[in-house]
Amino acid sequence: MRRASALVVAIGALAMASACSSGDTASPPSTTATTAAPDGTAPPTTDVPLDAGEQIYVYLPEPGDCWERRRTDENAAGGAGQPIILALSCDLPHDHETFGVVDVPDDSFPGDGRLQELGKEECPQHFEGFVGTVYELSELEIGVWAPSQVDWNQTYTHSLACYVYLPDGEKLTGSVRGTGR
């Protein structure tokens, strides 16, 4: 029951975040809170630099992809950069790993809520075959990445990415494929 509740909360949070977005093609970046060290220097962050991976503006999910939601560096006017998916080697610290893909047959955009519902229904079925244990016994949580309406209409991206992440916010290192985690 804890797993089902956690999945509903995670999917609900994703749906709320996408409903409140400005229509960008990717979700806002993950953030890492830092505080200044006593000597005034900034502590190291756990985020890998943007040039450590491939910056993807339209994500076409594949099982085994390791990635993070990020933003490009500031634009020339000093504003926030463009939202992206940063594809990384699974050997580097990362937030997410795609374990399954759900193709959505609808021609017209079904809405953020319906995409999240579909992910909630379909993603757990892909979990055991990739991770090597049933979701209910795993330390990992399930998330769903869905294309925005802009991506759906302009790039014909009609797939959901079922991904894993650690519930405590820690980074994954290495692939979870076949680990039984």
Tab-separated table of N, CA and C in Angstrom:
chain	number	residue	atom	x	y	z
A	1	MET	N	0.825	-1.191	0.000
A	1	MET	CA	0.000	0.000	0.000
A	1	MET	C	0.865	1.249	0.000
A	2	ARG	N	2.021	1.229	0.705
A	2	ARG	CA	2.912	2.380	0.732
A	2	ARG	C	3.390	2.704	-0.667
A	3	ARG	N	3.706	1.671	-1.438
A	3	ARG	CA	4.199	1.852	-2.807
A	3	ARG	C	3.135	2.521	-3.666
A	4	ALA	N	1.893	2.026	-3.569
A	4	ALA	CA	0.822	2.587	-4.384
A	4	ALA	C	0.603	4.053	-4.028
A	5	SER	N	0.607	4.370	-2.737
A	5	SER	CA	0.438	5.759	-2.310
A	5	SER	C	1.586	6.624	-2.783
A	6	ALA	N	2.811	6.115	-2.689
A	6	ALA	CA	3.973	6.885	-3.135
A	6	ALA	C	3.913	7.126	-4.628
A	7	LEU	N	3.460	6.135	-5.389
A	7	LEU	CA	3.358	6.292	-6.836
A	7	LEU	C	2.311	7.335	-7.180
A	8	VAL	N	1.162	7.298	-6.503
A	8	VAL	CA	0.115	8.279	-6.747
A	8	VAL	C	0.620	9.680	-6.425
A	9	VAL	N	1.321	9.840	-5.313
A	9	VAL	CA	1.866	11.144	-4.932
A	9	VAL	C	2.877	11.623	-5.963
A	10	ALA	N	3.783	10.744	-6.391
A	10	ALA	CA	4.805	11.133	-7.371
A	10	ALA	C	4.171	11.530	-8.687
A	11	ILE	N	3.201	10.767	-9.148
A	11	ILE	CA	2.550	11.084	-10.416
A	11	ILE	C	1.727	12.355	-10.273
A	12	GLY	N	1.065	12.525	-9.145
A	12	GLY	CA	0.310	13.756	-8.916
A	12	GLY	C	1.204	14.977	-8.911
A	13	ALA	N	2.366	14.867	-8.294
A	13	ALA	CA	3.308	15.989	-8.272
A	13	ALA	C	3.786	16.314	-9.673
A	14	LEU	N	4.049	15.289	-10.468
A	14	LEU	CA	4.466	15.529	-11.856
A	14	LEU	C	3.347	16.190	-12.648
A	15	ALA	N	2.121	15.743	-12.446
A	15	ALA	CA	0.996	16.336	-13.159
A	15	ALA	C	0.819	17.794	-12.760
A	16	MET	N	0.931	18.092	-11.468
A	16	MET	CA	0.821	19.478	-11.004
A	16	MET	C	1.925	20.336	-11.592
A	17	ALA	N	3.133	19.807	-11.625
A	17	ALA	CA	4.258	20.568	-12.162
A	17	ALA	C	4.049	20.855	-13.630
A	18	SER	N	3.547	19.884	-14.387
A	18	SER	CA	3.354	20.122	-15.811
A	18	SER	C	2.159	21.035	-16.045
A	19	ALA	N	1.141	20.969	-15.199
A	19	ALA	CA	-0.011	21.843	-15.355
A	19	ALA	C	0.343	23.291	-15.072
A	20	CYS	N	1.311	23.517	-14.230
A	20	CYS	CA	1.719	24.869	-13.877
A	20	CYS	C	2.841	25.384	-14.750
A	21	SER	N	3.253	24.612	-15.732
A	21	SER	CA	4.383	25.035	-16.558
A	21	SER	C	3.933	26.043	-17.585
A	22	SER	N	4.904	26.708	-18.203
A	22	SER	CA	4.623	27.727	-19.196
A	22	SER	C	4.558	27.147	-20.591
A	23	GLY	N	4.489	25.822	-20.713
A	23	GLY	CA	4.420	25.200	-22.013
A	23	GLY	C	5.779	24.865	-22.581
A	24	ASP	N	6.822	24.977	-21.779
A	24	ASP	CA	8.148	24.589	-22.242
A	24	ASP	C	8.126	23.119	-22.597
A	25	THR	N	9.112	22.681	-23.361
A	25	THR	CA	9.128	21.300	-23.819
A	25	THR	C	9.707	20.336	-22.806
A	26	ALA	N	10.200	20.786	-21.698
A	26	ALA	CA	10.718	19.890	-20.663
A	26	ALA	C	10.374	20.477	-19.314
A	27	SER	N	10.399	19.659	-18.300
A	27	SER	CA	10.089	20.105	-16.954
A	27	SER	C	11.226	20.937	-16.396
A	28	PRO	N	10.949	21.723	-15.334
A	28	PRO	CA	12.012	22.511	-14.718
A	28	PRO	C	13.145	21.615	-14.240
A	29	PRO	N	14.307	22.187	-14.062
A	29	PRO	CA	15.457	21.379	-13.696
A	29	PRO	C	15.382	20.890	-12.261
A	30	SER	N	16.102	19.823	-12.003
A	30	SER	CA	16.302	19.399	-10.629
A	30	SER	C	17.213	20.428	-9.979
A	31	THR	N	17.052	20.653	-8.695
A	31	THR	CA	17.914	21.615	-8.029
A	31	THR	C	18.641	20.936	-6.888
A	32	THR	N	19.774	21.479	-6.554
A	32	THR	CA	20.548	20.994	-5.428
A	32	THR	C	20.755	22.167	-4.485
A	33	ALA	N	20.299	22.038	-3.255
A	33	ALA	CA	20.490	23.108	-2.291
A	33	ALA	C	21.918	23.066	-1.768
A	34	THR	N	22.517	24.234	-1.663
A	34	THR	CA	23.865	24.315	-1.113
A	34	THR	C	23.924	25.473	-0.133
A	35	THR	N	24.835	25.383	0.797
A	35	THR	CA	25.091	26.480	1.715
A	35	THR	C	26.572	26.787	1.658
A	36	ALA	N	26.911	28.018	1.965
A	36	ALA	CA	28.314	28.422	1.905
A	36	ALA	C	29.110	27.728	3.005
A	37	ALA	N	30.323	27.351	2.670
A	37	ALA	CA	31.224	26.760	3.654
A	37	ALA	C	31.693	27.861	4.598
A	38	PRO	N	32.150	27.507	5.808
A	38	PRO	CA	32.577	28.519	6.771
A	38	PRO	C	33.648	29.465	6.222
A	39	ASP	N	34.485	28.997	5.308
A	39	ASP	CA	35.531	29.876	4.778
A	39	ASP	C	35.033	30.731	3.614
A	40	GLY	N	33.716	30.664	3.304
A	40	GLY	CA	33.142	31.496	2.263
A	40	GLY	C	33.124	30.852	0.890
A	41	THR	N	33.723	29.693	0.744
A	41	THR	CA	33.695	29.029	-0.556
A	41	THR	C	32.441	28.176	-0.658
A	42	ALA	N	31.974	27.981	-1.862
A	42	ALA	CA	30.780	27.168	-2.067
A	42	ALA	C	31.150	25.693	-1.985
A	43	PRO	N	30.315	24.880	-1.344
A	43	PRO	CA	30.581	23.444	-1.288
A	43	PRO	C	30.377	22.831	-2.670
A	44	PRO	N	30.951	21.675	-2.914
A	44	PRO	CA	30.764	21.052	-4.222
A	44	PRO	C	29.319	20.592	-4.400
A	45	THR	N	28.839	20.624	-5.615
A	45	THR	CA	27.503	20.141	-5.927
A	45	THR	C	27.609	18.723	-6.468
A	46	THR	N	26.523	17.992	-6.380
A	46	THR	CA	26.543	16.634	-6.909
A	46	THR	C	26.122	16.594	-8.373
A	47	ASP	N	25.701	17.728	-8.933
A	47	ASP	CA	25.317	17.759	-10.338
A	47	ASP	C	26.549	17.700	-11.223
A	48	VAL	N	26.488	16.860	-12.241
A	48	VAL	CA	27.579	16.808	-13.212
A	48	VAL	C	27.423	18.001	-14.147
A	49	PRO	N	28.515	18.499	-14.731
A	49	PRO	CA	28.404	19.645	-15.633
A	49	PRO	C	27.619	19.285	-16.892
A	50	LEU	N	27.013	20.300	-17.510
A	50	LEU	CA	26.220	20.074	-18.714
A	50	LEU	C	27.022	19.421	-19.833
A	51	ASP	N	28.310	19.732	-19.911
A	51	ASP	CA	29.104	19.170	-21.005
A	51	ASP	C	29.504	17.712	-20.749
A	52	ALA	N	29.074	17.141	-19.624
A	52	ALA	CA	29.365	15.731	-19.338
A	52	ALA	C	28.386	14.799	-20.048
A	53	GLY	N	27.335	15.368	-20.620
A	53	GLY	CA	26.330	14.551	-21.297
A	53	GLY	C	25.841	15.218	-22.563
A	54	GLU	N	24.829	14.631	-23.159
A	54	GLU	CA	24.233	15.166	-24.378
A	54	GLU	C	22.978	15.937	-24.006
A	55	GLN	N	22.898	17.198	-24.445
A	55	GLN	CA	21.736	18.024	-24.176
A	55	GLN	C	20.670	17.716	-25.226
A	56	ILE	N	19.507	17.272	-24.764
A	56	ILE	CA	18.434	16.858	-25.661
A	56	ILE	C	17.229	17.762	-25.433
A	57	TYR	N	16.743	18.357	-26.508
A	57	TYR	CA	15.598	19.258	-26.409
A	57	TYR	C	14.274	18.525	-26.622
A	58	VAL	N	14.289	17.444	-27.384
A	58	VAL	CA	13.113	16.606	-27.577
A	58	VAL	C	13.531	15.183	-27.223
A	59	TYR	N	13.014	14.675	-26.113
A	59	TYR	CA	13.424	13.366	-25.605
A	59	TYR	C	12.597	12.256	-26.238
A	60	LEU	N	13.274	11.303	-26.840
A	60	LEU	CA	12.655	10.086	-27.363
A	60	LEU	C	13.158	8.941	-26.485
A	61	PRO	N	12.372	8.531	-25.490
A	61	PRO	CA	12.864	7.610	-24.460
A	61	PRO	C	13.213	6.221	-24.976
A	62	GLU	N	14.244	5.655	-24.364
A	62	GLU	CA	14.679	4.280	-24.613
A	62	GLU	C	15.051	3.650	-23.270
A	63	PRO	N	14.664	2.390	-23.026
A	63	PRO	CA	15.085	1.730	-21.787
A	63	PRO	C	16.609	1.728	-21.665
A	64	GLY	N	17.078	2.027	-20.461
A	64	GLY	CA	18.515	2.085	-20.206
A	64	GLY	C	19.078	3.489	-20.275
A	65	ASP	N	18.281	4.482	-20.715
A	65	ASP	CA	18.740	5.875	-20.730
A	65	ASP	C	18.892	6.372	-19.298
A	66	CYS	N	20.026	6.976	-18.995
A	66	CYS	CA	20.242	7.641	-17.706
A	66	CYS	C	20.236	9.132	-17.985
A	67	TRP	N	19.532	9.910	-17.148
A	67	TRP	CA	19.328	11.310	-17.494
A	67	TRP	C	18.904	12.146	-16.293
A	68	GLU	N	18.899	13.455	-16.535
A	68	GLU	CA	18.417	14.439	-15.565
A	68	GLU	C	17.632	15.505	-16.307
A	69	ARG	N	16.712	16.130	-15.598
A	69	ARG	CA	16.042	17.327	-16.112
A	69	ARG	C	16.906	18.508	-15.703
A	70	ARG	N	17.311	19.290	-16.669
A	70	ARG	CA	18.175	20.437	-16.380
A	70	ARG	C	17.778	21.609	-17.254
A	71	ARG	N	18.557	22.670	-17.151
A	71	ARG	CA	18.435	23.834	-18.036
A	71	ARG	C	19.805	24.117	-18.608
A	72	THR	N	19.815	24.636	-19.826
A	72	THR	CA	21.082	25.075	-20.389
A	72	THR	C	21.577	26.237	-19.541
A	73	ASP	N	22.821	26.618	-19.714
A	73	ASP	CA	23.339	27.770	-18.993
A	73	ASP	C	22.528	29.004	-19.353
A	74	GLU	N	22.709	30.077	-18.579
A	74	GLU	CA	21.972	31.314	-18.829
A	74	GLU	C	22.066	31.713	-20.292
A	75	ASN	N	20.986	32.324	-20.791
A	75	ASN	CA	21.031	32.803	-22.164
A	75	ASN	C	21.783	34.130	-22.235
A	76	ALA	N	21.976	34.656	-23.425
A	76	ALA	CA	22.779	35.863	-23.629
A	76	ALA	C	22.227	37.062	-22.865
A	77	ALA	N	20.924	37.112	-22.648
A	77	ALA	CA	20.314	38.228	-21.930
A	77	ALA	C	20.381	38.038	-20.418
A	78	GLY	N	20.991	36.956	-19.958
A	78	GLY	CA	21.124	36.719	-18.525
A	78	GLY	C	19.954	35.978	-17.916
A	79	GLY	N	18.989	35.567	-18.735
A	79	GLY	CA	17.833	34.841	-18.223
A	79	GLY	C	18.116	33.362	-18.071
A	80	ALA	N	17.134	32.665	-17.536
A	80	ALA	CA	17.274	31.218	-17.349
A	80	ALA	C	17.425	30.534	-18.693
A	81	GLY	N	18.198	29.497	-18.707
A	81	GLY	CA	18.409	28.753	-19.944
A	81	GLY	C	17.207	27.904	-20.311
A	82	GLN	N	17.293	27.275	-21.454
A	82	GLN	CA	16.234	26.427	-21.991
A	82	GLN	C	16.170	25.097	-21.245
A	83	PRO	N	14.957	24.607	-20.930
A	83	PRO	CA	14.854	23.298	-20.292
A	83	PRO	C	15.278	22.196	-21.259
A	84	ILE	N	15.999	21.212	-20.730
A	84	ILE	CA	16.505	20.107	-21.542
A	84	ILE	C	16.470	18.811	-20.741
A	85	ILE	N	16.667	17.727	-21.436
A	85	ILE	CA	17.006	16.448	-20.821
A	85	ILE	C	18.502	16.295	-21.033
A	86	LEU	N	19.246	16.053	-19.976
A	86	LEU	CA	20.686	15.833	-20.084
A	86	LEU	C	20.920	14.327	-20.029
A	87	ALA	N	21.220	13.743	-21.193
A	87	ALA	CA	21.506	12.306	-21.273
A	87	ALA	C	22.926	12.078	-20.786
A	88	LEU	N	23.086	11.159	-19.847
A	88	LEU	CA	24.384	10.913	-19.216
A	88	LEU	C	24.769	9.444	-19.311
A	89	SER	N	26.048	9.183	-19.215
A	89	SER	CA	26.513	7.812	-19.034
A	89	SER	C	25.974	7.345	-17.685
A	90	CYS	N	25.504	6.126	-17.627
A	90	CYS	CA	24.991	5.606	-16.356
A	90	CYS	C	26.088	5.490	-15.305
A	91	ASP	N	27.354	5.549	-15.716
A	91	ASP	CA	28.462	5.507	-14.764
A	91	ASP	C	28.588	6.805	-13.970
A	92	LEU	N	28.010	7.900	-14.492
A	92	LEU	CA	28.037	9.187	-13.793
A	92	LEU	C	26.823	9.290	-12.876
A	93	PRO	N	26.901	10.081	-11.806
A	93	PRO	CA	25.718	10.291	-10.964
A	93	PRO	C	24.583	10.894	-11.799
A	94	HIS	N	23.376	10.362	-11.629
A	94	HIS	CA	22.221	10.824	-12.390
A	94	HIS	C	20.956	10.639	-11.549
A	95	ASP	N	19.911	11.379	-11.924
A	95	ASP	CA	18.659	11.332	-11.171
A	95	ASP	C	17.718	10.211	-11.611
A	96	HIS	N	17.704	9.911	-12.914
A	96	HIS	CA	16.697	9.007	-13.462
A	96	HIS	C	17.312	7.983	-14.409
A	97	GLU	N	16.674	6.809	-14.487
A	97	GLU	CA	16.996	5.838	-15.529
A	97	GLU	C	15.681	5.305	-16.090
A	98	THR	N	15.534	5.390	-17.394
A	98	THR	CA	14.338	4.886	-18.056
A	98	THR	C	14.381	3.363	-18.069
A	99	PHE	N	13.291	2.739	-17.595
A	99	PHE	CA	13.235	1.277	-17.577
A	99	PHE	C	12.166	0.731	-18.515
A	100	GLY	N	11.323	1.574	-19.027
A	100	GLY	CA	10.281	1.121	-19.942
A	100	GLY	C	9.730	2.281	-20.739
A	101	VAL	N	9.129	1.962	-21.862
A	101	VAL	CA	8.513	2.965	-22.726
A	101	VAL	C	7.091	2.510	-23.024
A	102	VAL	N	6.157	3.450	-22.918
A	102	VAL	CA	4.762	3.174	-23.225
A	102	VAL	C	4.384	4.038	-24.419
A	103	ASP	N	4.024	3.401	-25.518
A	103	ASP	CA	3.569	4.138	-26.693
A	103	ASP	C	2.102	4.484	-26.512
A	104	VAL	N	1.758	5.736	-26.814
A	104	VAL	CA	0.390	6.215	-26.668
A	104	VAL	C	-0.214	6.312	-28.067
A	105	PRO	N	-1.273	5.547	-28.338
A	105	PRO	CA	-1.801	5.481	-29.697
A	105	PRO	C	-2.614	6.696	-30.143
A	106	ASP	N	-3.002	7.564	-29.243
A	106	ASP	CA	-3.859	8.697	-29.602
A	106	ASP	C	-3.177	9.623	-30.602
A	107	ASP	N	-3.948	10.087	-31.592
A	107	ASP	CA	-3.428	11.078	-32.534
A	107	ASP	C	-3.468	12.469	-31.917
A	108	SER	N	-4.559	12.784	-31.217
A	108	SER	CA	-4.664	14.096	-30.584
A	108	SER	C	-4.158	13.999	-29.143
A	109	PHE	N	-3.627	15.107	-28.627
A	109	PHE	CA	-3.059	15.150	-27.280
A	109	PHE	C	-4.137	14.791	-26.260
A	110	PRO	N	-3.930	13.724	-25.468
A	110	PRO	CA	-4.956	13.285	-24.522
A	110	PRO	C	-5.017	14.111	-23.236
A	111	GLY	N	-4.056	14.983	-23.024
A	111	GLY	CA	-4.006	15.791	-21.812
A	111	GLY	C	-2.990	15.252	-20.828
A	112	ASP	N	-2.421	16.156	-20.037
A	112	ASP	CA	-1.402	15.772	-19.061
A	112	ASP	C	-1.929	14.749	-18.059
A	113	GLY	N	-3.154	14.966	-17.580
A	113	GLY	CA	-3.732	14.056	-16.592
A	113	GLY	C	-3.885	12.644	-17.127
A	114	ARG	N	-4.378	12.521	-18.354
A	114	ARG	CA	-4.556	11.184	-18.944
A	114	ARG	C	-3.213	10.505	-19.181
A	115	LEU	N	-2.197	11.271	-19.605
A	115	LEU	CA	-0.873	10.684	-19.812
A	115	LEU	C	-0.308	10.153	-18.498
A	116	GLN	N	-0.489	10.902	-17.410
A	116	GLN	CA	-0.001	10.444	-16.110
A	116	GLN	C	-0.768	9.205	-15.644
A	117	GLU	N	-2.088	9.175	-15.868
A	117	GLU	CA	-2.884	7.987	-15.524
A	117	GLU	C	-2.394	6.766	-16.293
A	118	LEU	N	-2.144	6.952	-17.582
A	118	LEU	CA	-1.667	5.847	-18.410
A	118	LEU	C	-0.319	5.339	-17.899
A	119	GLY	N	0.572	6.262	-17.531
A	119	GLY	CA	1.859	5.866	-16.964
A	119	GLY	C	1.691	5.088	-15.671
A	120	LYS	N	0.772	5.535	-14.826
A	120	LYS	CA	0.508	4.855	-13.551
A	120	LYS	C	0.005	3.434	-13.788
A	121	GLU	N	-0.793	3.253	-14.836
A	121	GLU	CA	-1.333	1.935	-15.154
A	121	GLU	C	-0.286	1.020	-15.788
A	122	GLU	N	0.525	1.543	-16.686
A	122	GLU	CA	1.390	0.718	-17.528
A	122	GLU	C	2.824	0.539	-17.012
A	123	CYS	N	3.396	1.556	-16.389
A	123	CYS	CA	4.819	1.487	-16.015
A	123	CYS	C	5.164	0.341	-15.065
A	124	PRO	N	4.363	0.072	-14.023
A	124	PRO	CA	4.740	-1.025	-13.127
A	124	PRO	C	4.898	-2.377	-13.838
A	125	GLN	N	4.218	-2.564	-14.963
A	125	GLN	CA	4.323	-3.823	-15.708
A	125	GLN	C	5.705	-4.016	-16.332
A	126	HIS	N	6.438	-2.933	-16.557
A	126	HIS	CA	7.766	-2.995	-17.169
A	126	HIS	C	8.888	-3.102	-16.126
A	127	PHE	N	8.572	-2.851	-14.862
A	127	PHE	CA	9.572	-2.708	-13.812
A	127	PHE	C	10.379	-3.983	-13.568
A	128	GLU	N	9.705	-5.082	-13.259
A	128	GLU	CA	10.404	-6.314	-12.872
A	128	GLU	C	11.316	-6.832	-13.980
A	129	GLY	N	10.876	-6.753	-15.221
A	129	GLY	CA	11.691	-7.238	-16.327
A	129	GLY	C	12.983	-6.466	-16.503
A	130	PHE	N	13.011	-5.212	-16.087
A	130	PHE	CA	14.217	-4.393	-16.224
A	130	PHE	C	15.076	-4.438	-14.961
A	131	VAL	N	14.453	-4.190	-13.813
A	131	VAL	CA	15.198	-4.077	-12.550
A	131	VAL	C	15.533	-5.449	-11.961
A	132	GLY	N	14.647	-6.421	-12.139
A	132	GLY	CA	14.937	-7.760	-11.624
A	132	GLY	C	14.260	-8.075	-10.311
A	133	THR	N	13.340	-7.243	-9.883
A	133	THR	CA	12.526	-7.509	-8.701
A	133	THR	C	11.192	-6.812	-8.899
A	134	VAL	N	10.193	-7.221	-8.129
A	134	VAL	CA	8.894	-6.564	-8.235
A	134	VAL	C	8.982	-5.181	-7.591
A	135	TYR	N	8.195	-4.268	-8.104
A	135	TYR	CA	8.217	-2.888	-7.619
A	135	TYR	C	7.946	-2.803	-6.117
A	136	GLU	N	7.002	-3.581	-5.642
A	136	GLU	CA	6.609	-3.507	-4.228
A	136	GLU	C	7.746	-3.847	-3.272
A	137	LEU	N	8.747	-4.595	-3.717
A	137	LEU	CA	9.877	-4.975	-2.866
A	137	LEU	C	11.130	-4.151	-3.147
A	138	SER	N	11.041	-3.204	-4.041
A	138	SER	CA	12.204	-2.436	-4.470
A	138	SER	C	12.416	-1.194	-3.612
A	139	GLU	N	13.669	-0.760	-3.543
A	139	GLU	CA	13.995	0.504	-2.886
A	139	GLU	C	13.778	1.685	-3.829
A	140	LEU	N	13.539	1.408	-5.101
A	140	LEU	CA	13.391	2.443	-6.117
A	140	LEU	C	11.938	2.881	-6.245
A	141	GLU	N	11.746	4.105	-6.693
A	141	GLU	CA	10.411	4.629	-6.971
A	141	GLU	C	10.242	4.772	-8.480
A	142	ILE	N	8.995	4.824	-8.907
A	142	ILE	CA	8.664	4.966	-10.323
A	142	ILE	C	8.188	6.384	-10.597
A	143	GLY	N	8.674	6.944	-11.694
A	143	GLY	CA	8.204	8.224	-12.195
A	143	GLY	C	7.803	8.070	-13.648
A	144	VAL	N	7.048	9.047	-14.142
A	144	VAL	CA	6.595	9.031	-15.532
A	144	VAL	C	6.969	10.352	-16.180
A	145	TRP	N	7.705	10.285	-17.288
A	145	TRP	CA	7.969	11.470	-18.107
A	145	TRP	C	7.012	11.404	-19.282
A	146	ALA	N	6.293	12.501	-19.513
A	146	ALA	CA	5.356	12.574	-20.633
A	146	ALA	C	5.702	13.785	-21.490
A	147	PRO	N	5.490	13.679	-22.798
A	147	PRO	CA	5.759	14.822	-23.661
A	147	PRO	C	4.772	15.952	-23.382
A	148	SER	N	5.222	17.167	-23.592
A	148	SER	CA	4.329	18.318	-23.479
A	148	SER	C	3.400	18.336	-24.692
A	149	GLN	N	2.376	19.143	-24.628
A	149	GLN	CA	1.471	19.250	-25.768
A	149	GLN	C	2.205	19.792	-26.991
A	150	VAL	N	3.150	20.701	-26.782
A	150	VAL	CA	3.941	21.243	-27.897
A	150	VAL	C	4.741	20.121	-28.557
A	151	ASP	N	5.445	19.310	-27.763
A	151	ASP	CA	6.206	18.188	-28.329
A	151	ASP	C	5.278	17.202	-29.041
A	152	TRP	N	4.149	16.926	-28.431
A	152	TRP	CA	3.190	15.991	-29.012
A	152	TRP	C	2.775	16.459	-30.409
A	153	ASN	N	2.421	17.741	-30.513
A	153	ASN	CA	1.900	18.273	-31.770
A	153	ASN	C	2.981	18.575	-32.803
A	154	GLN	N	4.152	19.040	-32.357
A	154	GLN	CA	5.171	19.480	-33.307
A	154	GLN	C	6.175	18.401	-33.665
A	155	THR	N	6.473	17.498	-32.754
A	155	THR	CA	7.511	16.501	-33.026
A	155	THR	C	6.961	15.084	-33.058
A	156	TYR	N	5.685	14.953	-32.794
A	156	TYR	CA	5.037	13.650	-32.837
A	156	TYR	C	5.644	12.664	-31.846
A	157	THR	N	6.092	13.184	-30.710
A	157	THR	CA	6.587	12.347	-29.626
A	157	THR	C	5.374	11.839	-28.860
A	158	HIS	N	5.034	10.569	-29.041
A	158	HIS	CA	3.842	9.997	-28.421
A	158	HIS	C	4.200	8.828	-27.516
A	159	SER	N	5.296	8.946	-26.774
A	159	SER	CA	5.728	7.878	-25.867
A	159	SER	C	5.949	8.427	-24.469
A	160	LEU	N	5.651	7.601	-23.481
A	160	LEU	CA	5.932	7.916	-22.085
A	160	LEU	C	7.203	7.186	-21.683
A	161	ALA	N	8.020	7.827	-20.865
A	161	ALA	CA	9.195	7.170	-20.293
A	161	ALA	C	8.861	6.778	-18.861
A	162	CYS	N	8.962	5.501	-18.569
A	162	CYS	CA	8.830	5.004	-17.202
A	162	CYS	C	10.244	5.007	-16.633
A	163	TYR	N	10.461	5.739	-15.550
A	163	TYR	CA	11.821	5.836	-15.020
A	163	TYR	C	11.855	5.545	-13.533
A	164	VAL	N	13.047	5.192	-13.058
A	164	VAL	CA	13.265	4.966	-11.632
A	164	VAL	C	14.082	6.115	-11.063
A	165	TYR	N	13.925	6.304	-9.768
A	165	TYR	CA	14.705	7.285	-9.020
A	165	TYR	C	14.738	6.846	-7.564
A	166	LEU	N	15.661	7.417	-6.809
A	166	LEU	CA	15.744	7.115	-5.379
A	166	LEU	C	14.854	8.095	-4.615
A	167	PRO	N	14.007	7.606	-3.704
A	167	PRO	CA	13.049	8.472	-3.028
A	167	PRO	C	13.679	9.503	-2.100
A	168	ASP	N	14.910	9.276	-1.660
A	168	ASP	CA	15.551	10.226	-0.750
A	168	ASP	C	16.261	11.354	-1.492
A	169	GLY	N	16.149	11.381	-2.820
A	169	GLY	CA	16.781	12.438	-3.600
A	169	GLY	C	18.233	12.177	-3.944
A	170	GLU	N	18.781	11.071	-3.453
A	170	GLU	CA	20.163	10.725	-3.792
A	170	GLU	C	20.257	10.403	-5.271
A	171	LYS	N	21.458	10.530	-5.802
A	171	LYS	CA	21.705	10.223	-7.209
A	171	LYS	C	21.940	8.724	-7.377
A	172	LEU	N	21.546	8.210	-8.518
A	172	LEU	CA	21.877	6.844	-8.915
A	172	LEU	C	23.268	6.861	-9.532
A	173	THR	N	24.027	5.815	-9.349
A	173	THR	CA	25.310	5.653	-10.031
A	173	THR	C	25.339	4.232	-10.559
A	174	GLY	N	25.552	4.097	-11.846
A	174	GLY	CA	25.468	2.797	-12.489
A	174	GLY	C	24.033	2.513	-12.889
A	175	SER	N	23.865	1.567	-13.777
A	175	SER	CA	22.531	1.177	-14.222
A	175	SER	C	21.861	0.318	-13.156
A	176	VAL	N	20.533	0.406	-13.088
A	176	VAL	CA	19.775	-0.462	-12.186
A	176	VAL	C	19.305	-1.724	-12.905
A	177	ARG	N	19.611	-1.846	-14.190
A	177	ARG	CA	19.179	-3.007	-14.980
A	177	ARG	C	19.694	-4.298	-14.328
A	178	GLY	N	18.765	-5.187	-13.975
A	178	GLY	CA	19.116	-6.496	-13.437
A	178	GLY	C	19.711	-6.500	-12.042
A	179	THR	N	19.656	-5.380	-11.322
A	179	THR	CA	20.289	-5.308	-10.000
A	179	THR	C	19.417	-5.858	-8.875
A	180	GLY	N	18.118	-5.965	-9.106
A	180	GLY	CA	17.230	-6.430	-8.043
A	180	GLY	C	17.044	-5.416	-6.933
A	181	ARG	N	17.395	-4.178	-7.201
A	181	ARG	CA	17.257	-3.130	-6.184
A	181	ARG	C	15.805	-2.813	-5.961
